mmCIF file of C-alpha atoms and ligand atoms in Angstrom:
data_model
loop_
_atom_site.group_PDB
_atom_site.id
_atom_site.type_symbol
_atom_site.label_atom_id
_atom_site.label_comp_id
_atom_site.label_asym_id
_atom_site.label_seq_id
_atom_site.Cartn_x
_atom_site.Cartn_y
_atom_site.Cartn_z
ATOM 1 C CA MET A 1229 -44.781 15.543 48.955
ATOM 2 C CA ALA A 1230 -42.218 18.292 48.058
ATOM 3 C CA THR A 1231 -42.051 21.527 47.245
ATOM 4 C CA ILE A 1232 -39.788 22.179 44.236
ATOM 5 C CA GLY A 1233 -37.984 25.358 42.525
ATOM 6 C CA PHE A 1234 -37.230 24.408 38.720
ATOM 7 C CA ILE A 1235 -34.774 26.636 36.843
ATOM 8 C CA GLY A 1236 -34.410 26.391 33.523
ATOM 9 C CA LEU A 1237 -37.068 24.918 31.654
ATOM 10 C CA GLY A 1238 -35.691 24.035 28.256
ATOM 11 C CA ASN A 1239 -35.393 20.968 25.755
ATOM 12 C CA MET A 1240 -34.729 19.053 28.649
ATOM 13 C CA GLY A 1241 -35.843 20.504 32.093
ATOM 14 C CA GLY A 1242 -39.138 21.393 30.455
ATOM 15 C CA GLY A 1243 -40.288 17.914 30.340
ATOM 16 C CA MET A 1244 -38.663 17.080 33.735
ATOM 17 C CA ALA A 1245 -40.275 19.829 35.782
ATOM 18 C CA ALA A 1246 -43.767 18.063 34.531
ATOM 19 C CA ASN A 1247 -42.542 15.095 35.419
ATOM 20 C CA LEU A 1248 -42.145 16.334 39.068
ATOM 21 C CA ALA A 1249 -45.715 17.963 38.872
ATOM 22 C CA LYS A 1250 -47.123 14.772 37.542
ATOM 23 C CA ALA A 1251 -45.585 12.674 40.417
ATOM 24 C CA GLY A 1252 -47.527 15.550 42.547
ATOM 25 C CA HIS A 1253 -44.919 17.585 43.569
ATOM 26 C CA ALA A 1254 -45.705 21.384 44.202
ATOM 27 C CA VAL A 1255 -43.150 22.466 41.276
ATOM 28 C CA HIS A 1256 -42.613 26.297 41.399
ATOM 29 C CA ALA A 1257 -40.846 26.647 37.684
ATOM 30 C CA PHE A 1258 -38.940 29.706 35.958
ATOM 31 C CA ASP A 1259 -36.959 30.114 32.469
ATOM 32 C CA LEU A 1260 -35.690 33.401 31.135
ATOM 33 C CA SER A 1261 -38.237 32.399 28.424
ATOM 34 C CA ALA A 1262 -41.802 33.223 29.184
ATOM 35 C CA ASP A 1263 -43.127 30.606 26.418
ATOM 36 C CA ALA A 1264 -40.878 28.097 28.380
ATOM 37 C CA VAL A 1265 -42.724 29.256 31.713
ATOM 38 C CA ALA A 1266 -46.121 28.915 30.085
ATOM 39 C CA ARG A 1267 -45.846 25.678 28.886
ATOM 40 C CA ALA A 1268 -44.701 24.551 32.424
ATOM 41 C CA GLN A 1269 -47.374 26.299 33.874
ATOM 42 C CA ASP A 1270 -49.890 23.915 31.240
ATOM 43 C CA ALA A 1271 -47.746 20.694 32.641
ATOM 44 C CA GLY A 1272 -49.001 21.329 35.990
ATOM 45 C CA CYS A 1273 -46.475 23.639 37.847
ATOM 46 C CA THR A 1274 -46.704 27.391 38.930
ATOM 47 C CA PRO A 1275 -45.262 29.983 37.266
ATOM 48 C CA ALA A 1276 -42.373 32.032 39.089
ATOM 49 C CA ALA A 1277 -41.746 35.551 38.308
ATOM 50 C CA SER A 1278 -37.911 35.378 39.014
ATOM 51 C CA ALA A 1279 -35.616 32.587 39.986
ATOM 52 C CA ARG A 1280 -35.253 33.422 43.562
ATOM 53 C CA GLU A 1281 -39.492 33.687 43.669
ATOM 54 C CA ALA A 1282 -39.098 29.933 42.488
ATOM 55 C CA VAL A 1283 -36.974 28.976 45.303
ATOM 56 C CA ALA A 1284 -38.499 31.151 48.175
ATOM 57 C CA GLN A 1285 -40.406 27.953 50.107
ATOM 58 C CA ALA A 1286 -38.413 25.015 48.347
ATOM 59 C CA LYS A 1287 -36.834 22.268 50.286
ATOM 60 C CA ILE A 1288 -35.399 21.278 46.556
ATOM 61 C CA VAL A 1289 -34.359 22.814 44.065
ATOM 62 C CA VAL A 1290 -33.153 21.338 40.947
ATOM 63 C CA THR A 1291 -31.559 23.318 37.360
ATOM 64 C CA MET A 1292 -30.872 22.212 34.110
ATOM 65 C CA LEU A 1293 -28.813 24.888 32.806
ATOM 66 C CA PRO A 1294 -26.872 25.182 29.522
ATOM 67 C CA ALA A 1295 -23.265 25.418 30.836
ATOM 68 C CA GLY A 1296 -20.820 26.264 33.957
ATOM 69 C CA ARG A 1297 -20.818 29.795 34.087
ATOM 70 C CA HIS A 1298 -25.281 30.059 33.845
ATOM 71 C CA VAL A 1299 -24.847 27.407 37.078
ATOM 72 C CA ARG A 1300 -22.466 29.662 39.018
ATOM 73 C CA ALA A 1301 -24.349 32.527 37.712
ATOM 74 C CA VAL A 1302 -27.886 30.902 38.948
ATOM 75 C CA TYR A 1303 -26.782 29.746 42.017
ATOM 76 C CA GLU A 1304 -24.373 32.470 43.465
ATOM 77 C CA ALA A 1305 -27.494 35.296 43.003
ATOM 78 C CA ASP A 1306 -30.273 33.512 43.175
ATOM 79 C CA VAL A 1307 -30.440 30.524 44.919
ATOM 80 C CA PHE A 1308 -28.013 30.829 48.063
ATOM 81 C CA GLY A 1309 -29.490 33.028 50.511
ATOM 82 C CA ALA A 1310 -33.438 32.667 49.038
ATOM 83 C CA ALA A 1311 -33.535 28.990 49.238
ATOM 84 C CA PRO A 1312 -34.639 27.784 52.958
ATOM 85 C CA ASP A 1313 -31.760 26.982 54.814
ATOM 86 C CA GLY A 1314 -30.931 23.269 54.863
ATOM 87 C CA ALA A 1315 -32.371 22.783 51.196
ATOM 88 C CA LEU A 1316 -31.191 19.919 48.875
ATOM 89 C CA LEU A 1317 -29.504 21.835 45.982
ATOM 90 C CA ILE A 1318 -29.725 19.421 42.597
ATOM 91 C CA ASP A 1319 -27.907 20.418 39.675
ATOM 92 C CA CYS A 1320 -28.852 18.050 36.381
ATOM 93 C CA SER A 1321 -26.849 20.554 34.006
ATOM 94 C CA THR A 1322 -23.840 19.313 32.101
ATOM 95 C CA ILE A 1323 -20.717 21.479 32.968
ATOM 96 C CA ASP A 1324 -17.286 21.346 33.871
ATOM 97 C CA GLY A 1325 -16.188 19.436 37.004
ATOM 98 C CA ALA A 1326 -14.584 22.415 38.579
ATOM 99 C CA SER A 1327 -17.443 24.651 38.578
ATOM 100 C CA ALA A 1328 -19.711 21.744 40.049
ATOM 101 C CA ILE A 1329 -16.921 21.566 42.854
ATOM 102 C CA ALA A 1330 -16.474 25.166 43.436
ATOM 103 C CA VAL A 1331 -20.589 25.628 43.599
ATOM 104 C CA ALA A 1332 -20.992 22.440 45.865
ATOM 105 C CA SER A 1333 -18.620 23.876 48.321
ATOM 106 C CA ALA A 1334 -19.946 27.197 48.502
ATOM 107 C CA ALA A 1335 -24.102 25.525 49.075
ATOM 108 C CA THR A 1336 -22.093 23.723 51.664
ATOM 109 C CA ASP A 1337 -20.600 26.083 53.472
ATOM 110 C CA ARG A 1338 -24.076 28.150 53.514
ATOM 111 C CA GLY A 1339 -25.637 24.813 55.290
ATOM 112 C CA TYR A 1340 -27.488 23.659 52.271
ATOM 113 C CA LEU A 1341 -26.936 19.978 50.835
ATOM 114 C CA MET A 1342 -26.004 19.567 47.222
ATOM 115 C CA VAL A 1343 -25.487 17.217 44.592
ATOM 116 C CA ASP A 1344 -24.050 17.273 40.899
ATOM 117 C CA ALA A 1345 -26.538 15.068 38.690
ATOM 118 C CA PRO A 1346 -26.405 15.266 34.736
ATOM 119 C CA VAL A 1347 -28.727 12.749 32.723
ATOM 120 C CA SER A 1348 -28.481 10.945 29.772
ATOM 121 C CA GLY A 1349 -31.173 10.146 27.600
ATOM 122 C CA GLY A 1350 -32.075 13.135 25.322
ATOM 123 C CA ILE A 1351 -35.493 14.885 25.411
ATOM 124 C CA ALA A 1352 -37.532 11.369 24.472
ATOM 125 C CA ALA A 1353 -36.280 10.124 28.075
ATOM 126 C CA ALA A 1354 -37.063 13.649 30.014
ATOM 127 C CA ASN A 1355 -40.553 13.601 28.322
ATOM 128 C CA ALA A 1356 -41.078 10.089 29.621
ATOM 129 C CA GLY A 1357 -39.649 10.121 32.826
ATOM 130 C CA THR A 1358 -36.890 7.555 31.715
ATOM 131 C CA LEU A 1359 -33.655 9.493 32.014
ATOM 132 C CA THR A 1360 -30.322 7.723 33.789
ATOM 133 C CA PHE A 1361 -29.150 9.941 36.666
ATOM 134 C CA MET A 1362 -25.323 9.936 37.459
ATOM 135 C CA VAL A 1363 -25.184 11.733 40.816
ATOM 136 C CA GLY A 1364 -21.652 12.876 42.820
ATOM 137 C CA GLY A 1365 -22.402 13.734 46.383
ATOM 138 C CA ALA A 1366 -21.922 13.015 50.144
ATOM 139 C CA ALA A 1367 -24.083 10.152 50.886
ATOM 140 C CA ASP A 1368 -26.822 11.926 52.789
ATOM 141 C CA ALA A 1369 -27.020 14.527 49.666
ATOM 142 C CA PHE A 1370 -27.483 11.386 47.347
ATOM 143 C CA ALA A 1371 -30.218 9.537 49.535
ATOM 144 C CA ALA A 1372 -32.281 12.825 49.745
ATOM 145 C CA ALA A 1373 -31.996 13.299 45.960
ATOM 146 C CA GLU A 1374 -32.287 9.501 45.209
ATOM 147 C CA PRO A 1375 -36.952 9.789 45.442
ATOM 148 C CA ILE A 1376 -36.858 13.222 43.352
ATOM 149 C CA LEU A 1377 -34.554 11.959 40.352
ATOM 150 C CA ALA A 1378 -36.440 8.833 40.468
ATOM 151 C CA ALA A 1379 -39.487 10.765 39.542
ATOM 152 C CA MET A 1380 -37.934 11.721 36.388
ATOM 153 C CA GLY A 1381 -35.668 8.990 35.395
ATOM 154 C CA LYS A 1382 -35.639 4.807 35.475
ATOM 155 C CA ALA A 1383 -31.693 4.694 36.864
ATOM 156 C CA VAL A 1384 -30.286 6.563 39.557
ATOM 157 C CA ILE A 1385 -26.768 5.598 40.157
ATOM 158 C CA HIS A 1386 -24.062 7.331 43.012
ATOM 159 C CA ALA A 1387 -21.224 7.711 40.995
ATOM 160 C CA GLY A 1388 -19.080 8.799 44.079
ATOM 161 C CA ALA A 1389 -17.962 12.529 45.829
ATOM 162 C CA VAL A 1390 -19.263 15.951 44.446
ATOM 163 C CA GLY A 1391 -17.769 16.353 40.712
ATOM 164 C CA ALA A 1392 -18.253 12.533 39.981
ATOM 165 C CA GLY A 1393 -21.461 12.899 38.090
ATOM 166 C CA GLN A 1394 -19.830 15.234 35.847
ATOM 167 C CA ALA A 1395 -16.861 12.961 35.428
ATOM 168 C CA ALA A 1396 -19.110 10.202 34.251
ATOM 169 C CA LYS A 1397 -21.182 12.353 31.772
ATOM 170 C CA ILE A 1398 -18.442 13.672 30.322
ATOM 171 C CA CYS A 1399 -16.836 9.856 29.601
ATOM 172 C CA ASN A 1400 -20.301 8.867 28.639
ATOM 173 C CA ASN A 1401 -21.040 11.759 26.304
ATOM 174 C CA MET A 1402 -17.675 11.852 24.570
ATOM 175 C CA LEU A 1403 -18.529 7.912 23.876
ATOM 176 C CA LEU A 1404 -21.505 9.380 22.221
ATOM 177 C CA GLY A 1405 -20.309 11.769 20.187
ATOM 178 C CA ALA A 1406 -17.452 9.536 18.544
ATOM 179 C CA THR A 1407 -20.223 6.632 17.969
ATOM 180 C CA MET A 1408 -22.670 9.753 16.583
ATOM 181 C CA VAL A 1409 -20.033 10.196 13.884
ATOM 182 C CA ALA A 1410 -18.905 6.992 12.885
ATOM 183 C CA THR A 1411 -22.959 6.319 12.989
ATOM 184 C CA CYS A 1412 -23.683 9.085 10.445
ATOM 185 C CA GLU A 1413 -20.112 8.221 8.485
ATOM 186 C CA ALA A 1414 -21.594 4.301 8.352
ATOM 187 C CA PHE A 1415 -24.707 6.086 6.970
ATOM 188 C CA LEU A 1416 -23.412 7.759 4.327
ATOM 189 C CA LEU A 1417 -20.767 4.716 2.909
ATOM 190 C CA ALA A 1418 -23.823 2.547 2.841
ATOM 191 C CA GLU A 1419 -25.664 4.804 0.616
ATOM 192 C CA LYS A 1420 -23.123 5.284 -1.792
ATOM 193 C CA LEU A 1421 -22.137 1.559 -2.039
ATOM 194 C CA GLY A 1422 -26.094 1.570 -3.066
ATOM 195 C CA LEU A 1423 -28.110 -0.257 -0.193
ATOM 196 C CA ASP A 1424 -31.392 0.947 1.097
ATOM 197 C CA LEU A 1425 -30.799 2.678 4.338
ATOM 198 C CA ALA A 1426 -33.784 0.565 6.367
ATOM 199 C CA THR A 1427 -32.133 -2.346 5.204
ATOM 200 C CA PHE A 1428 -28.661 -1.457 6.480
ATOM 201 C CA TYR A 1429 -30.820 -0.003 9.866
ATOM 202 C CA ALA A 1430 -32.328 -3.720 9.493
ATOM 203 C CA ILE A 1431 -28.998 -5.121 9.571
ATOM 204 C CA SER A 1432 -26.902 -3.096 11.961
ATOM 205 C CA SER A 1433 -28.920 -2.453 14.324
ATOM 206 C CA GLN A 1434 -28.697 -6.358 15.201
ATOM 207 C CA ALA A 1435 -25.524 -6.749 14.119
ATOM 208 C CA SER A 1436 -22.251 -5.834 16.163
ATOM 209 C CA GLY A 1437 -22.470 -2.221 14.565
ATOM 210 C CA GLN A 1438 -25.351 -1.563 16.649
ATOM 211 C CA SER A 1439 -25.291 1.752 19.397
ATOM 212 C CA TRP A 1440 -27.613 4.122 21.036
ATOM 213 C CA SER A 1441 -26.853 6.662 18.377
ATOM 214 C CA MET A 1442 -28.225 4.439 16.032
ATOM 215 C CA THR A 1443 -31.447 2.595 17.674
ATOM 216 C CA SER A 1444 -32.306 5.530 19.458
ATOM 217 C CA TYR A 1445 -31.304 7.987 17.761
ATOM 218 C CA CYS A 1446 -31.132 7.094 13.868
ATOM 219 C CA PRO A 1447 -29.306 10.367 12.308
ATOM 220 C CA VAL A 1448 -31.305 9.031 9.325
ATOM 221 C CA PRO A 1449 -34.981 10.677 8.492
ATOM 222 C CA GLY A 1450 -37.364 8.103 8.291
ATOM 223 C CA VAL A 1451 -35.884 5.212 9.786
ATOM 224 C CA GLY A 1452 -35.432 3.666 13.350
ATOM 225 C CA PRO A 1453 -37.576 5.397 15.515
ATOM 226 C CA GLU A 1454 -38.612 8.960 15.800
ATOM 227 C CA THR A 1455 -35.633 11.225 16.060
ATOM 228 C CA PRO A 1456 -34.759 14.948 15.767
ATOM 229 C CA ALA A 1457 -33.449 13.688 12.190
ATOM 230 C CA ASP A 1458 -37.332 13.519 11.262
ATOM 231 C CA ARG A 1459 -38.200 17.118 12.129
ATOM 232 C CA GLY A 1460 -35.058 18.229 9.862
ATOM 233 C CA TYR A 1461 -32.729 17.968 13.198
ATOM 234 C CA GLU A 1462 -34.625 20.870 14.999
ATOM 235 C CA GLY A 1463 -34.995 20.572 18.664
ATOM 236 C CA GLY A 1464 -33.441 18.052 20.728
ATOM 237 C CA PHE A 1465 -29.331 17.705 21.670
ATOM 238 C CA ALA A 1466 -27.685 20.959 20.246
ATOM 239 C CA SER A 1467 -24.468 20.462 18.675
ATOM 240 C CA ALA A 1468 -23.120 23.266 20.101
ATOM 241 C CA LEU A 1469 -23.965 21.517 23.385
ATOM 242 C CA MET A 1470 -22.210 18.073 22.450
ATOM 243 C CA LEU A 1471 -19.368 20.860 21.347
ATOM 244 C CA LYS A 1472 -19.121 21.997 24.885
ATOM 245 C CA ASP A 1473 -19.576 18.485 26.551
ATOM 246 C CA LEU A 1474 -16.506 17.263 24.497
ATOM 247 C CA LYS A 1475 -14.353 20.374 25.076
ATOM 248 C CA LEU A 1476 -14.579 19.359 28.644
ATOM 249 C CA ALA A 1477 -14.088 15.695 28.097
ATOM 250 C CA ILE A 1478 -10.427 16.907 26.202
ATOM 251 C CA GLU A 1479 -9.271 19.489 28.864
ATOM 252 C CA ALA A 1480 -10.102 17.071 31.564
ATOM 253 C CA ALA A 1481 -7.917 14.458 29.394
ATOM 254 C CA GLN A 1482 -5.557 16.833 29.134
ATOM 255 C CA GLY A 1483 -5.453 17.220 33.456
ATOM 256 C CA ALA A 1484 -5.237 13.718 33.694
ATOM 257 C CA ASP A 1485 -2.618 12.793 31.247
ATOM 258 C CA ALA A 1486 -5.305 10.131 29.095
ATOM 259 C CA SER A 1487 -5.477 9.230 25.774
ATOM 260 C CA VAL A 1488 -8.509 10.464 23.809
ATOM 261 C CA PRO A 1489 -7.627 10.206 19.869
ATOM 262 C CA MET A 1490 -11.412 9.185 19.030
ATOM 263 C CA GLY A 1491 -12.696 12.079 21.737
ATOM 264 C CA ALA A 1492 -10.102 14.493 19.800
ATOM 265 C CA THR A 1493 -11.537 14.052 16.296
ATOM 266 C CA ALA A 1494 -14.967 14.115 17.552
ATOM 267 C CA GLY A 1495 -14.212 17.176 18.855
ATOM 268 C CA ALA A 1496 -12.787 18.845 15.619
ATOM 269 C CA LEU A 1497 -15.866 17.883 13.540
ATOM 270 C CA TYR A 1498 -17.945 19.092 16.097
ATOM 271 C CA GLN A 1499 -15.994 22.382 16.081
ATOM 272 C CA ALA A 1500 -16.138 22.389 12.254
ATOM 273 C CA LEU A 1501 -19.880 21.919 11.750
ATOM 274 C CA ALA A 1502 -20.626 24.866 14.138
ATOM 275 C CA ASN A 1503 -18.403 26.916 12.607
ATOM 276 C CA ALA A 1504 -20.218 26.221 9.209
ATOM 277 C CA GLY A 1505 -23.386 27.377 10.999
ATOM 278 C CA ASP A 1506 -25.065 24.359 12.553
ATOM 279 C CA GLY A 1507 -24.337 24.592 16.083
ATOM 280 C CA GLY A 1508 -28.289 25.044 16.857
ATOM 281 C CA ARG A 1509 -29.372 21.776 14.999
ATOM 282 C CA ASP A 1510 -29.408 18.499 16.616
ATOM 283 C CA PHE A 1511 -26.207 16.721 17.137
ATOM 284 C CA SER A 1512 -26.819 14.187 14.491
ATOM 285 C CA ALA A 1513 -27.077 16.907 12.296
ATOM 286 C CA MET A 1514 -23.380 15.570 11.648
ATOM 287 C CA ILE A 1515 -24.448 13.419 8.609
ATOM 288 C CA ARG A 1516 -25.219 16.629 6.678
ATOM 289 C CA PHE A 1517 -21.783 18.044 7.685
ATOM 290 C CA LEU A 1518 -20.167 14.949 6.563
ATOM 291 C CA ASP A 1519 -22.574 14.983 3.111
ATOM 292 C CA GLY A 1520 -21.486 18.959 3.113
ATOM 293 C CA LYS A 1521 -24.889 20.007 3.448
ATOM 294 C CA ALA A 1522 -23.776 21.719 6.778
ATOM 295 C CA GLY A 1523 -25.242 25.615 6.997
ATOM 296 C CA ARG A 1524 -27.653 25.195 4.311
HETATM 297 P P1 NAD B 2241 -31.596 24.615 26.443
HETATM 298 O O1 NAD B 2241 -30.653 25.511 25.700
HETATM 299 O O2 NAD B 2241 -32.925 24.114 25.677
HETATM 300 O O3 NAD B 2241 -32.350 25.011 27.929
HETATM 301 C C1 NAD B 2241 -31.556 25.521 28.790
HETATM 302 C C2 NAD B 2241 -32.875 26.216 29.235
HETATM 303 O O4 NAD B 2241 -31.873 27.556 30.598
HETATM 304 C C3 NAD B 2241 -33.014 27.557 28.026
HETATM 305 O O5 NAD B 2241 -34.326 27.642 28.202
HETATM 306 C C4 NAD B 2241 -32.980 29.131 28.896
HETATM 307 O O6 NAD B 2241 -33.618 29.712 28.827
HETATM 308 C C5 NAD B 2241 -32.827 28.454 30.463
HETATM 309 N N1 NAD B 2241 -31.646 29.460 31.165
HETATM 310 C C6 NAD B 2241 -30.579 30.086 30.935
HETATM 311 N N2 NAD B 2241 -30.131 30.868 31.862
HETATM 312 C C7 NAD B 2241 -31.169 30.765 32.448
HETATM 313 C C8 NAD B 2241 -31.281 31.888 33.757
HETATM 314 N N3 NAD B 2241 -29.935 32.323 34.155
HETATM 315 N N4 NAD B 2241 -32.246 31.565 34.490
HETATM 316 C C9 NAD B 2241 -32.918 30.998 34.061
HETATM 317 N N5 NAD B 2241 -33.340 30.052 33.281
HETATM 318 C C10 NAD B 2241 -32.192 30.199 32.361
HETATM 319 O O7 NAD B 2241 -30.471 23.288 26.915
HETATM 320 P P2 NAD B 2241 -31.419 21.435 27.375
HETATM 321 O O8 NAD B 2241 -31.040 20.873 25.834
HETATM 322 O O9 NAD B 2241 -32.351 21.502 28.070
HETATM 323 O O10 NAD B 2241 -29.687 21.338 27.950
HETATM 324 C C11 NAD B 2241 -30.084 21.442 29.631
HETATM 325 C C12 NAD B 2241 -28.172 20.764 29.366
HETATM 326 O O11 NAD B 2241 -28.812 19.552 29.871
HETATM 327 C C13 NAD B 2241 -27.520 21.607 29.483
HETATM 328 O O12 NAD B 2241 -26.090 21.346 30.397
HETATM 329 C C14 NAD B 2241 -27.054 19.975 28.209
HETATM 330 O O13 NAD B 2241 -25.770 19.516 27.909
HETATM 331 C C15 NAD B 2241 -27.863 18.763 29.137
HETATM 332 N N6 NAD B 2241 -28.119 17.766 28.350
HETATM 333 C C16 NAD B 2241 -29.107 18.189 27.533
HETATM 334 C C17 NAD B 2241 -29.186 16.769 26.557
HETATM 335 C C18 NAD B 2241 -30.525 16.933 25.228
HETATM 336 O O14 NAD B 2241 -30.314 16.105 24.987
HETATM 337 N N7 NAD B 2241 -31.042 18.248 25.043
HETATM 338 C C19 NAD B 2241 -29.112 15.372 26.918
HETATM 339 C C20 NAD B 2241 -28.266 15.319 28.486
HETATM 340 C C21 NAD B 2241 -27.800 16.431 28.843
#
């Protein structure tokens, strides 16, 4: 079992750190939020007073932070030089490919192994240890990261060289953003056409309109499995983070000369939702926006 420094104990990182502790690892956990650190302690982690303290004895460092600027800042200020020589660094955040490549290159220059290992699955999967990891990095770094990631997930897939994990993640989330918008508008139309929404769910979840957005993350309260819709769209995957991912995908598409009209439309709608004041709500709150209820 390894000594692990874990930084970023939010909606996703909290459950992930808990699963590493449950698997028997010694997890030294830090977040800027004292409440998040206290929850990690309740889940079997050792609380750290700073990020530097969390990584000081770590053979492995895991980070789960909001965006590229947080990842760059934490590695530059708190991990490089503080984590022991030769440590394996695993960034599970969803960030832009350029930041992922820059941080990994700086890590390699300092003698660390590093992978980008963004996740799919949402908080339910983070808590249950059933995430899907898409990993970018050299073969030896992937081999070292795989058993650690397996304690938090159901699938760990080597996507390619450093940055390939982030590339896979933004393509996946562009698809997710577009299917969530489509799922929301289908439910709103079904309602206007007089259909019972549970009945429409029973039909479409077993028909060709089925998607993860419908069957694992239904945007309608009281329909399908329990989701953030049942908690007033609180918690979950913030719309602002979905907007971040869509912007990353659109920017990458421009750089690669790829046509992404559905992704661009989803991006414009999530921007409008955020402008309406709902960026802090779960991304399934798109249904409220399309129904003219955002910001209320
Ligand atoms: P979150 O905002 O709930 O958690 C981020 C945590 O990082 C917060 O607790 C914050 O206090 C902490 N933090 C920020 N800066 C810090 C610093 N300098 N030092 C220590 N802690 C710091 O976000 P989340 O929903 O857990 O998402 C984290 C990442 O995972 C994002 O990149 C997101 O895009 C990605 N992601 C989220 C989901 C989801 O369903 N929520 C799913 C897949 C991927």
